[in-house]
mmCIF file of C-alpha atoms in Angstrom:
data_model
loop_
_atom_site.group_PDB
_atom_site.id
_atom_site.type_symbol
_atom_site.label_atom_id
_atom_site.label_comp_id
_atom_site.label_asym_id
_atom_site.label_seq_id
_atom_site.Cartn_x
_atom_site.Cartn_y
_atom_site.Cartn_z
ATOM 1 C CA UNK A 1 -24.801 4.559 -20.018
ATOM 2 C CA UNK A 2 -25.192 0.576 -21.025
ATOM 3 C CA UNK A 3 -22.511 -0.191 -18.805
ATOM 4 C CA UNK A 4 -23.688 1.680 -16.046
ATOM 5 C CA UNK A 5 -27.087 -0.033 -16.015
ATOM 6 C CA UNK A 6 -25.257 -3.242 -16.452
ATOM 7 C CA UNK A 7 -23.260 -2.671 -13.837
ATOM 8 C CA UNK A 8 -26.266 -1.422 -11.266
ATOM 9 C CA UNK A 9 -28.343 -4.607 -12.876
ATOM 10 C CA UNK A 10 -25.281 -7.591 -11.368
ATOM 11 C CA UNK A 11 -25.361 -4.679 -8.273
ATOM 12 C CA UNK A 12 -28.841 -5.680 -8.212
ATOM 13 C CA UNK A 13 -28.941 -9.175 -8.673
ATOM 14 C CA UNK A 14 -26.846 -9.586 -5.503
ATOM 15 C CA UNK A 15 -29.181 -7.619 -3.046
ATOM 16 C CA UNK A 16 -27.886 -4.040 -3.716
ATOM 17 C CA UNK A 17 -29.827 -1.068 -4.600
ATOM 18 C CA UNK A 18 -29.122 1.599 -7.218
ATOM 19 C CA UNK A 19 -28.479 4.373 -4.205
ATOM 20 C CA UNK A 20 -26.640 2.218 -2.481
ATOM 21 C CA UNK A 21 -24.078 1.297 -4.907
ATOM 22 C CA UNK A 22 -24.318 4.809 -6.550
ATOM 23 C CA UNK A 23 -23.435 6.643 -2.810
ATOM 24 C CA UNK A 24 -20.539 4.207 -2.005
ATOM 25 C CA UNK A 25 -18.992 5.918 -5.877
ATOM 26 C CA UNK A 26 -19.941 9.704 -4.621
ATOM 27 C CA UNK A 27 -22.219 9.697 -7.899
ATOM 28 C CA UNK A 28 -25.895 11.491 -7.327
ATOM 29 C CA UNK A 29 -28.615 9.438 -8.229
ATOM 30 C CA UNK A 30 -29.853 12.692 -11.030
ATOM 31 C CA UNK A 31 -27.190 11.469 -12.913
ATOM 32 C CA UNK A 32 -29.135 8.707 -14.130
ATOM 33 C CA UNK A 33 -30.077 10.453 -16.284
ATOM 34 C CA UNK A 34 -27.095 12.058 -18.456
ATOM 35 C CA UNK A 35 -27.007 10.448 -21.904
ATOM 36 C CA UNK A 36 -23.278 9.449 -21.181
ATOM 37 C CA UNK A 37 -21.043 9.373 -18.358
ATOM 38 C CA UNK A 38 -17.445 10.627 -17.342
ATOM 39 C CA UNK A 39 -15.372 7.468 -17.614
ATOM 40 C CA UNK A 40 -13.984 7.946 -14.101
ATOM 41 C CA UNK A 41 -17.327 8.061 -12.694
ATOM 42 C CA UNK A 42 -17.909 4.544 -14.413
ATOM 43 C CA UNK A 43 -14.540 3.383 -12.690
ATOM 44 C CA UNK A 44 -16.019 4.559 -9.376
ATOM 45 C CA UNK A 45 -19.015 2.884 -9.701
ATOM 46 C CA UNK A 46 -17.245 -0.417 -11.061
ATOM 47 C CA UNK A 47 -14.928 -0.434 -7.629
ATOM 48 C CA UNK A 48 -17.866 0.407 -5.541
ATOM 49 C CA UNK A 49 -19.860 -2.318 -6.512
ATOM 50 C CA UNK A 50 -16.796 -5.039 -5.875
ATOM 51 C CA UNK A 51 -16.067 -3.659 -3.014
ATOM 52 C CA UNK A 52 -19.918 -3.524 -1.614
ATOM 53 C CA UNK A 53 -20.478 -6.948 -3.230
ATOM 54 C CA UNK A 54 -17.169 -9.228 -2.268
ATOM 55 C CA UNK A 55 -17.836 -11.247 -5.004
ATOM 56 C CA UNK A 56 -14.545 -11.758 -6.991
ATOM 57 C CA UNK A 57 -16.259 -12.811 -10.321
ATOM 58 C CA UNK A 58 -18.537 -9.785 -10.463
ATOM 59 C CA UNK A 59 -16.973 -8.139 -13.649
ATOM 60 C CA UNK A 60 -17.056 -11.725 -15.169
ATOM 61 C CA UNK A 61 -21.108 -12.141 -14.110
ATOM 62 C CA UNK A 62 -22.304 -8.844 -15.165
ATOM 63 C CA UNK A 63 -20.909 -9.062 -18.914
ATOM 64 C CA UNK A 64 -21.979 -12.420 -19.370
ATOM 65 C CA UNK A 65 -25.338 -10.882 -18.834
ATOM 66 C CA UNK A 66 -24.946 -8.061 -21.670
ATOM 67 C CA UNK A 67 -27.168 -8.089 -24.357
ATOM 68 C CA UNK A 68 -28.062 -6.111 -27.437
ATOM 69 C CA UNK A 69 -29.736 -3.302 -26.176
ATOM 70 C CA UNK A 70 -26.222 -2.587 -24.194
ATOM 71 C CA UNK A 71 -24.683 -2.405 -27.785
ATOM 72 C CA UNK A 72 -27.571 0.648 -28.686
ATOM 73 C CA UNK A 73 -28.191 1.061 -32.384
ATOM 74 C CA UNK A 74 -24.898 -0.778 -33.251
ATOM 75 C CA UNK A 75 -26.465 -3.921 -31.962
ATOM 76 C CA UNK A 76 -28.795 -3.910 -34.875
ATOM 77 C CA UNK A 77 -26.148 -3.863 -37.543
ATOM 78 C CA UNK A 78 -24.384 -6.650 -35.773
ATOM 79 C CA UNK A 79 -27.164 -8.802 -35.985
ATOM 80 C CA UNK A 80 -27.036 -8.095 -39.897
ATOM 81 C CA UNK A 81 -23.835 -9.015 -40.698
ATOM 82 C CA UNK A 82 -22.324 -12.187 -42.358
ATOM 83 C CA UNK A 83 -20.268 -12.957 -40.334
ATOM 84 C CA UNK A 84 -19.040 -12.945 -36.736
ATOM 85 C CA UNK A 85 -15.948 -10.933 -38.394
ATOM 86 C CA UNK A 86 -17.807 -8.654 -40.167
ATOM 87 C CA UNK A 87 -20.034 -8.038 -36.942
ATOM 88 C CA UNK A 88 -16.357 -7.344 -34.868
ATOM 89 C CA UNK A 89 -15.568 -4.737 -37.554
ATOM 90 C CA UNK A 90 -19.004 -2.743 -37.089
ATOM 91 C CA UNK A 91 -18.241 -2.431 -33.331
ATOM 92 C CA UNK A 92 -14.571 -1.437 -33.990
ATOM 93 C CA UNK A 93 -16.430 1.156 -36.409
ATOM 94 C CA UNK A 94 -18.353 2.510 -33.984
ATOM 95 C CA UNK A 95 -17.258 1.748 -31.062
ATOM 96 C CA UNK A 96 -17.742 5.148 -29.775
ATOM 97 C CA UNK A 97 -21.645 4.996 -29.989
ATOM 98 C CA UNK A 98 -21.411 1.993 -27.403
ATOM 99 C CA UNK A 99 -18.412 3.170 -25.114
ATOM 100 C CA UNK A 100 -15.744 5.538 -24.151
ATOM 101 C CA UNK A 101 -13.768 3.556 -22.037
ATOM 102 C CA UNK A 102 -11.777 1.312 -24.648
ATOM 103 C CA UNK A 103 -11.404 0.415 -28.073
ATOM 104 C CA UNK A 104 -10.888 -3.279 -29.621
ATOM 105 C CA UNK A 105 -8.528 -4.453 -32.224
ATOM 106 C CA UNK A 106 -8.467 -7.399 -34.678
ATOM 107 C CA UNK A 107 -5.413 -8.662 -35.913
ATOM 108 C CA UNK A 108 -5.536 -11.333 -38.064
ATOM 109 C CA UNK A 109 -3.263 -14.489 -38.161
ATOM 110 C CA UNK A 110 -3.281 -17.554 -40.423
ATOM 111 C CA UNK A 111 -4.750 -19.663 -38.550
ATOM 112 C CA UNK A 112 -6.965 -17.750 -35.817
ATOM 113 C CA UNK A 113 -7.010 -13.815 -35.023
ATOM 114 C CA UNK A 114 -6.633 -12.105 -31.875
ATOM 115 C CA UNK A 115 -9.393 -9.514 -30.633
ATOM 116 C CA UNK A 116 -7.764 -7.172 -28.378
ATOM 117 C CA UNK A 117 -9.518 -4.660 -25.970
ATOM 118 C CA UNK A 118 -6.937 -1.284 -25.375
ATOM 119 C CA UNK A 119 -8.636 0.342 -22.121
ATOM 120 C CA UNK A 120 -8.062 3.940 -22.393
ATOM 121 C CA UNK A 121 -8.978 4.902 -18.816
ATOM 122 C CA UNK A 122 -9.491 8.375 -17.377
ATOM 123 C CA UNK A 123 -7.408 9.805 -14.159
ATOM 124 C CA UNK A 124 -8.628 6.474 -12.353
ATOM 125 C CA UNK A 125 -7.004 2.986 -13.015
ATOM 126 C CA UNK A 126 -9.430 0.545 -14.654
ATOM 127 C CA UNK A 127 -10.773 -2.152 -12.132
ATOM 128 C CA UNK A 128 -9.866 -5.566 -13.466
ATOM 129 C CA UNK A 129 -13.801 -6.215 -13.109
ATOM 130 C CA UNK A 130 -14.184 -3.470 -15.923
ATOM 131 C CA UNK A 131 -11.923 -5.411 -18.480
ATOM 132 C CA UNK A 132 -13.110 -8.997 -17.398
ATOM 133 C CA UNK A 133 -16.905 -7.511 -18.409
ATOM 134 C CA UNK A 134 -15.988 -6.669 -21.815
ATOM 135 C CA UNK A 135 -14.462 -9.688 -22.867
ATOM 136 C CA UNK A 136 -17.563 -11.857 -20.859
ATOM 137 C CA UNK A 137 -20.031 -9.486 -22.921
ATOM 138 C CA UNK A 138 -18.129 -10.037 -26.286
ATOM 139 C CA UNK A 139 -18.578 -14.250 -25.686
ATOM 140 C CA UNK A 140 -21.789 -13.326 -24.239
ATOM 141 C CA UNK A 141 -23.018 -11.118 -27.529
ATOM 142 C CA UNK A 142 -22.790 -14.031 -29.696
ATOM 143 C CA UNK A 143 -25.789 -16.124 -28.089
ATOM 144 C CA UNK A 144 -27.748 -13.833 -30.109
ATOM 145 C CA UNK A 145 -25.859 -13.982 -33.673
ATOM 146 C CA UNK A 146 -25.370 -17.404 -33.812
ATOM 147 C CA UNK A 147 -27.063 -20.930 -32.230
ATOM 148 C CA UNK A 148 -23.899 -21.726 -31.487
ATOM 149 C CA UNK A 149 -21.998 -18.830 -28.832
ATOM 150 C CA UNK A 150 -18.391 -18.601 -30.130
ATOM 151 C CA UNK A 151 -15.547 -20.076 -27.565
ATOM 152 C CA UNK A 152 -12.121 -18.806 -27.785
ATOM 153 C CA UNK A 153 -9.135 -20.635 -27.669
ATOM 154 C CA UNK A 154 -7.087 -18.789 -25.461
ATOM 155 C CA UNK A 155 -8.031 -15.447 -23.268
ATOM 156 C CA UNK A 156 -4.913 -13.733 -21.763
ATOM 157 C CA UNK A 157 -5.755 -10.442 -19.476
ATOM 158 C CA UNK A 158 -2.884 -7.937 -18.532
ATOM 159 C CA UNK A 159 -3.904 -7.926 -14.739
ATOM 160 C CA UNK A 160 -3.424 -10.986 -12.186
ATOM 161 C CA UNK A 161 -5.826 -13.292 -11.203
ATOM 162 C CA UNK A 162 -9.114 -12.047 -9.230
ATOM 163 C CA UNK A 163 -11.450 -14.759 -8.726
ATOM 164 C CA UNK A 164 -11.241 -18.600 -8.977
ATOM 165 C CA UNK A 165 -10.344 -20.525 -11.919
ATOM 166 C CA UNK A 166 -13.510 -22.036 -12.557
ATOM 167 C CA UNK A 167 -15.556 -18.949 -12.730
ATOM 168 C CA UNK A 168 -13.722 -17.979 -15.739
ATOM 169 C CA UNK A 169 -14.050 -21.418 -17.210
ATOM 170 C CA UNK A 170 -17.472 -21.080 -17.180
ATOM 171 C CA UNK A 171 -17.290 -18.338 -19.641
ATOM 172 C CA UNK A 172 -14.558 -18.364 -21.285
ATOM 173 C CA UNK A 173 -14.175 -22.250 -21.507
ATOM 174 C CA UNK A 174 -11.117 -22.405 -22.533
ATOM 175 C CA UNK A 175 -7.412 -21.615 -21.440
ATOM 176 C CA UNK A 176 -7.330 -18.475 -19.365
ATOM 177 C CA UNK A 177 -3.565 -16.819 -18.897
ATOM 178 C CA UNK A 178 -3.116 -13.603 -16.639
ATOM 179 C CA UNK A 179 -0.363 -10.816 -16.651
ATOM 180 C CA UNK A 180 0.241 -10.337 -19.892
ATOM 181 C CA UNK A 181 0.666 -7.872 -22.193
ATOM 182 C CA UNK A 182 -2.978 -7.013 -23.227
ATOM 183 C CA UNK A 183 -6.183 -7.995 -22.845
ATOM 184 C CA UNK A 184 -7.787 -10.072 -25.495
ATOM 185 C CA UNK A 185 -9.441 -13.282 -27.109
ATOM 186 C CA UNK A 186 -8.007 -15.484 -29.613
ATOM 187 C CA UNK A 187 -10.376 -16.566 -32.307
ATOM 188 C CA UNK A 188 -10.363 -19.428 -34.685
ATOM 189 C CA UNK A 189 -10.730 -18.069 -38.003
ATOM 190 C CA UNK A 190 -13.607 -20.437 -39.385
ATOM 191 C CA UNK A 191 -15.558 -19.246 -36.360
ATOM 192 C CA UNK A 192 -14.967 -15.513 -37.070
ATOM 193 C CA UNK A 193 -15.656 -16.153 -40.906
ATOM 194 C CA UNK A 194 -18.710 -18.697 -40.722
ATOM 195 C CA UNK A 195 -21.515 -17.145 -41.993
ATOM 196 C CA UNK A 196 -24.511 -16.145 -39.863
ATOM 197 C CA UNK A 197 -27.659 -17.421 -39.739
ATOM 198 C CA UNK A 198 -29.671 -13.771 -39.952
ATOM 199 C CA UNK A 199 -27.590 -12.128 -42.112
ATOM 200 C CA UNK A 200 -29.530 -9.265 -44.289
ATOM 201 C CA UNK A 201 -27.078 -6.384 -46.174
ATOM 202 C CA UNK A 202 -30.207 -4.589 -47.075
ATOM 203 C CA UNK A 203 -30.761 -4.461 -43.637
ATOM 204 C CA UNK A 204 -27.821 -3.437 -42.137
ATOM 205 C CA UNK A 205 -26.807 -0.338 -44.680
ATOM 206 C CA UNK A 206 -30.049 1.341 -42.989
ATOM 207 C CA UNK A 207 -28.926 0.822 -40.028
ATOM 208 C CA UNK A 208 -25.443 1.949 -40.478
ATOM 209 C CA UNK A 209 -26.719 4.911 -42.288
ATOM 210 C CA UNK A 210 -28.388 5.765 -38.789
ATOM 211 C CA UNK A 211 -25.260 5.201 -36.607
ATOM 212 C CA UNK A 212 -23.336 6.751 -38.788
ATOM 213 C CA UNK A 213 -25.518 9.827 -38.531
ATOM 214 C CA UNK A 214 -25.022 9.594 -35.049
ATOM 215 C CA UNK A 215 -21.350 8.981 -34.717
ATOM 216 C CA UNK A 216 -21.108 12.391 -36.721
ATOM 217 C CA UNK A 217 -23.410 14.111 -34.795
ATOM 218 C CA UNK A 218 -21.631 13.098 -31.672
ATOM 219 C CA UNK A 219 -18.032 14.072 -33.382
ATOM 220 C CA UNK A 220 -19.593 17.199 -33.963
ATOM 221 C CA UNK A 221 -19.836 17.811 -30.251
ATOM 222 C CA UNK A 222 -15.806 16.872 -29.352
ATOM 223 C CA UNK A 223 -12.871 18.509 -30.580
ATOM 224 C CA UNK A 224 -12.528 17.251 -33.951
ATOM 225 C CA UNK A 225 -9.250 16.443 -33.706
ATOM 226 C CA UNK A 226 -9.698 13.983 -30.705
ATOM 227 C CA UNK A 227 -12.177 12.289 -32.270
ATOM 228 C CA UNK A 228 -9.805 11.508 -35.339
ATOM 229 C CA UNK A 229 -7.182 10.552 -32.968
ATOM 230 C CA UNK A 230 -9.433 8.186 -31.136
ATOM 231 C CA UNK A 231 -10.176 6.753 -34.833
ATOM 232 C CA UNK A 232 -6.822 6.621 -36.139
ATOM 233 C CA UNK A 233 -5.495 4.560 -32.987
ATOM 234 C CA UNK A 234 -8.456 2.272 -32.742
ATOM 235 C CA UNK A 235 -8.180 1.463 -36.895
ATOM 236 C CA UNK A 236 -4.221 1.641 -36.559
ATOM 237 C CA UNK A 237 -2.271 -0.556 -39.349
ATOM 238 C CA UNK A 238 -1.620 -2.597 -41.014
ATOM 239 C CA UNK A 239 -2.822 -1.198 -43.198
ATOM 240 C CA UNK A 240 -2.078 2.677 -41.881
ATOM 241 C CA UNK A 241 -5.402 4.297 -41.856
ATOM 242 C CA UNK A 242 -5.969 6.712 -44.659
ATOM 243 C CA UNK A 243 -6.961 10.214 -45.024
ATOM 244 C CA UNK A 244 -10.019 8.900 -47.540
ATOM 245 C CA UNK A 245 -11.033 6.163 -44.966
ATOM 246 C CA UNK A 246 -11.214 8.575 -42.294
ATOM 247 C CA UNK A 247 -13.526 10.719 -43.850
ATOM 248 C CA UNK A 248 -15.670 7.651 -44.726
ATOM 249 C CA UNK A 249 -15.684 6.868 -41.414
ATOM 250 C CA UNK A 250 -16.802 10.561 -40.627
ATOM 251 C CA UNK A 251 -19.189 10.846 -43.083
ATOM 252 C CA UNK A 252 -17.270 13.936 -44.445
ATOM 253 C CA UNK A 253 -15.565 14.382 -48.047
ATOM 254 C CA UNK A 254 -11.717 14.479 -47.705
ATOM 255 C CA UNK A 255 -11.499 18.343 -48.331
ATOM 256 C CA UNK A 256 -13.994 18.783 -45.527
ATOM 257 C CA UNK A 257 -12.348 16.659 -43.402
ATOM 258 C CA UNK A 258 -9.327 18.233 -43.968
ATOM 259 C CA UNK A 259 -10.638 21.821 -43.291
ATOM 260 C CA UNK A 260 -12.060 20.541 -39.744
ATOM 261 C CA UNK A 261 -8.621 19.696 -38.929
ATOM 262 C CA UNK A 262 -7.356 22.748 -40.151
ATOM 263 C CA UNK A 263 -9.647 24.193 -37.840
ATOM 264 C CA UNK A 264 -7.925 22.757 -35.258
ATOM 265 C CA UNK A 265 -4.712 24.056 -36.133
ATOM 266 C CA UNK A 266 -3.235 20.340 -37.431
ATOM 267 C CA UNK A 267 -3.852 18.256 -40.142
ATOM 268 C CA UNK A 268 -4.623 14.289 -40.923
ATOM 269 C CA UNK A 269 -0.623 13.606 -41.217
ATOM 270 C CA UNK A 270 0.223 15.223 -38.195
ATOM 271 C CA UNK A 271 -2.511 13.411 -35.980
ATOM 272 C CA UNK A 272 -1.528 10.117 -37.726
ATOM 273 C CA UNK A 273 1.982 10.772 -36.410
ATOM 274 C CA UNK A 274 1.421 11.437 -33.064
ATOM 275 C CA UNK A 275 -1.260 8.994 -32.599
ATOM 276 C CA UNK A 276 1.643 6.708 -34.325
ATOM 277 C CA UNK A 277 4.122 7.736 -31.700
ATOM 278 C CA UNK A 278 1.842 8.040 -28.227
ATOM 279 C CA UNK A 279 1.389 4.144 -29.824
ATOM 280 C CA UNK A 280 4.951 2.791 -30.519
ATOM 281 C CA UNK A 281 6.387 4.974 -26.570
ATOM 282 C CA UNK A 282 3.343 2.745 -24.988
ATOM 283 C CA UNK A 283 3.834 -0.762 -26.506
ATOM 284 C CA UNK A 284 7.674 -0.152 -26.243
ATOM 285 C CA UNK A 285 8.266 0.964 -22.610
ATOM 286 C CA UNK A 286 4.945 -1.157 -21.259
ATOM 287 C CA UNK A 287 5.675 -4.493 -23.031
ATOM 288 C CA UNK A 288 8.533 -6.969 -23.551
ATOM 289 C CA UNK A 289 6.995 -7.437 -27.371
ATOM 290 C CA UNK A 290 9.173 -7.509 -30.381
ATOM 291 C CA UNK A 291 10.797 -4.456 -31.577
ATOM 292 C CA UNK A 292 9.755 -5.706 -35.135
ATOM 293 C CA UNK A 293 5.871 -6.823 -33.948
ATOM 294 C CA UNK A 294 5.150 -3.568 -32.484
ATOM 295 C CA UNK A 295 6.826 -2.003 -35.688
ATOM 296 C CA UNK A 296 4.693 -3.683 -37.790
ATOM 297 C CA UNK A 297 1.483 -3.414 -35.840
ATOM 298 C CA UNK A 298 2.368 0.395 -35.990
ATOM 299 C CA UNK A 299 2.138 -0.037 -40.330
ATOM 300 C CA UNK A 300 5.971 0.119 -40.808
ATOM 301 C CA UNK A 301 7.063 -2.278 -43.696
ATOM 302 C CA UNK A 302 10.528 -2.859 -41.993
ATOM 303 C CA UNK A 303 12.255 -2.108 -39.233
ATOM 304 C CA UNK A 304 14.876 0.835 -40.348
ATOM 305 C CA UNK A 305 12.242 3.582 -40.833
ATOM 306 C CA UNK A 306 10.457 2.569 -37.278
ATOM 307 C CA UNK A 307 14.004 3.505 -36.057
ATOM 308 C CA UNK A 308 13.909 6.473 -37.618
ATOM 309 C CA UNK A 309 10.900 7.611 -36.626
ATOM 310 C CA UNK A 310 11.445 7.081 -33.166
ATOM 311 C CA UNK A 311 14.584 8.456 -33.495
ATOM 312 C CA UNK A 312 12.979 11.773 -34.469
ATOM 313 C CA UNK A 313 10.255 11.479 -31.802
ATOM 314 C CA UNK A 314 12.567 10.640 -28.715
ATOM 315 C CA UNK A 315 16.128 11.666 -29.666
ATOM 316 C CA UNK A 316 17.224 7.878 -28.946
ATOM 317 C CA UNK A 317 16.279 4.432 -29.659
ATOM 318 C CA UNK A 318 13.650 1.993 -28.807
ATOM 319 C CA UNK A 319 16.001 -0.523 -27.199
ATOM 320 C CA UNK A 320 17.286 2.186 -24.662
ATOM 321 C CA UNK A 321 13.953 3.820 -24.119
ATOM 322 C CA UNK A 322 12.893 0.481 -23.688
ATOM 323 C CA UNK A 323 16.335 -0.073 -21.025
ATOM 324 C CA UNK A 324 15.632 3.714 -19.597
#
């Protein structure tokens, strides 16, 4: 619901009411008061508030206003770690506790390391607002880890241009490119590994031990199996997630896990595959990206057993599902 509140809050800022915005989506105002939300009926309420506002820059404005208690208990581990990178990992970790709408990726480079945000949207196509919020709130998150708020060096988004240059300037400040292949910010690696001025371990193992609690306890409430898809493909290689990290991550031994999965009638290989494949049929018939790039963002060591596997999954090849 953090999003929700932050997007009635901007909603508010510009002269709107909560019943307002919330009848232009078709949501009743009772559902205030759900612990978590549909993510279509987020989408709604995203394009009712643009459309009720007119203000081009209101995704930007309303997650440069996020702060920690939009974040719930994950903010408090964040504001324990060491650094920024360690902080990016804990929401990666449980990013589930925070959102359902996306999940966000780090892949390192040499020099500087990308931090990409994979919308995974319902029935309704994201508004652009939606995705230009997160990325706003990630810059925005960091006035309260550091003195000094990180600045990227390059944000691309995969939609076109909404509002004027110079509003996204004045967050991002720094090189803003649109229609591309994912949405993301590219991070210098001294800022994502300087260390942090409030940094306490002790600290944040309590309060992982908490969300952790509740990222199980929530699990426990989905189909098991789609919440270790959702895990695989948000901690997808390389490395390939692992059977053992999984089960770390669930707070489960590795026979247990395995036995909830059996449960479902599948087991940790099989959901690694498909969540493998529903990956490599996206990235190769949505983007123009390197057969060998997508291979090895996918945890394949070399190109001739990515052909295989999609081989097996499609019948054909990626260049001419890519062509088809």
């Amino acid at each position: 619901m953090s999003w929700v509140h932050t997007v009635l809050g901007e909603a508010r800022r510009q002269g709107l009411g909560d019943t307002t915005v919330l009848a232009a989506a078709g949501i009743r105002p009772e559902e205030l008061q759900q612990d978590r939300w549909p993510i279509d009926h987020i989408t709604r309420l995203w394009r009712a508030a643009a459309r009720l506002t007119q203000d081009p820059g209101f995704g930007l404005k309303a997650g440069a206003l996020v702060g920690p208690a939009s974040f719930n208990v994950v903010a408090f581990i964040v504001q324990s770690a060491a650094t920024l990178r360690q902080a990016l990992n804990v929401v990666q970790k449980y990013q589930s506790l925070i959102s359902d709408g996306g999940r966000f990726q780090l892949l390192p480079g040499p020099t500087a390391s990308w931090l990409v945000y994979h919308p995974r949207q319902g029935d309704l196509a994201f508004s652009p607002h939606q995705i230009e919020a997160v990325l706003a709130a990630v810059v925005s998150a960091t006035r309260w880890l550091s003195p000094q708020p990180i600045r990227p060096s390059l944000v691309r988004f995969s939609h076109e241009q909404v509002g004027p240059l110079s509003g996204y300037r004045e967050v991002f400040a720094c090189p803003i490119e649109f229609s591309q292949a994912y949405n993301g910010l590219l991070i210098d690696n001294t800022v994502l590994d300087h260390p942090l001025p409030q940094a306490n371990p002790q600290l944040a193992q309590v309060h992982e031990q908490y969300a952790a609690t509740q990222l199980h306890a929530m699990n426990q409430a989905q189909d098991f199996d789609q919440a270790v898809r959702q895990w695989i493909a948000t901690h997808m290689g390389p490395p390939l997630p692992t059977r053992a990290d999984a089960a770390q991550a669930f707070g489960l031994s590795e026979r247990t896990l395995a036995r909830r999965l059996q449960a479902c009638h599948t087991h940790f290989g099989e959901v690694l595959d498909q969540v493998r494949r529903d990956l490599a049929l996206q990235q190769v018939s949505g983007t123009q990206r390197a057969l060998r790039d997508i291979a090895h963002d996918l945890g394949f060591a070399e190109l001739s057993p990515f052909y295989r596997a999609f081989q097996r999954w499609t019948g054909t090849t990626p260049a001419r599902w890519r062509q088809g």
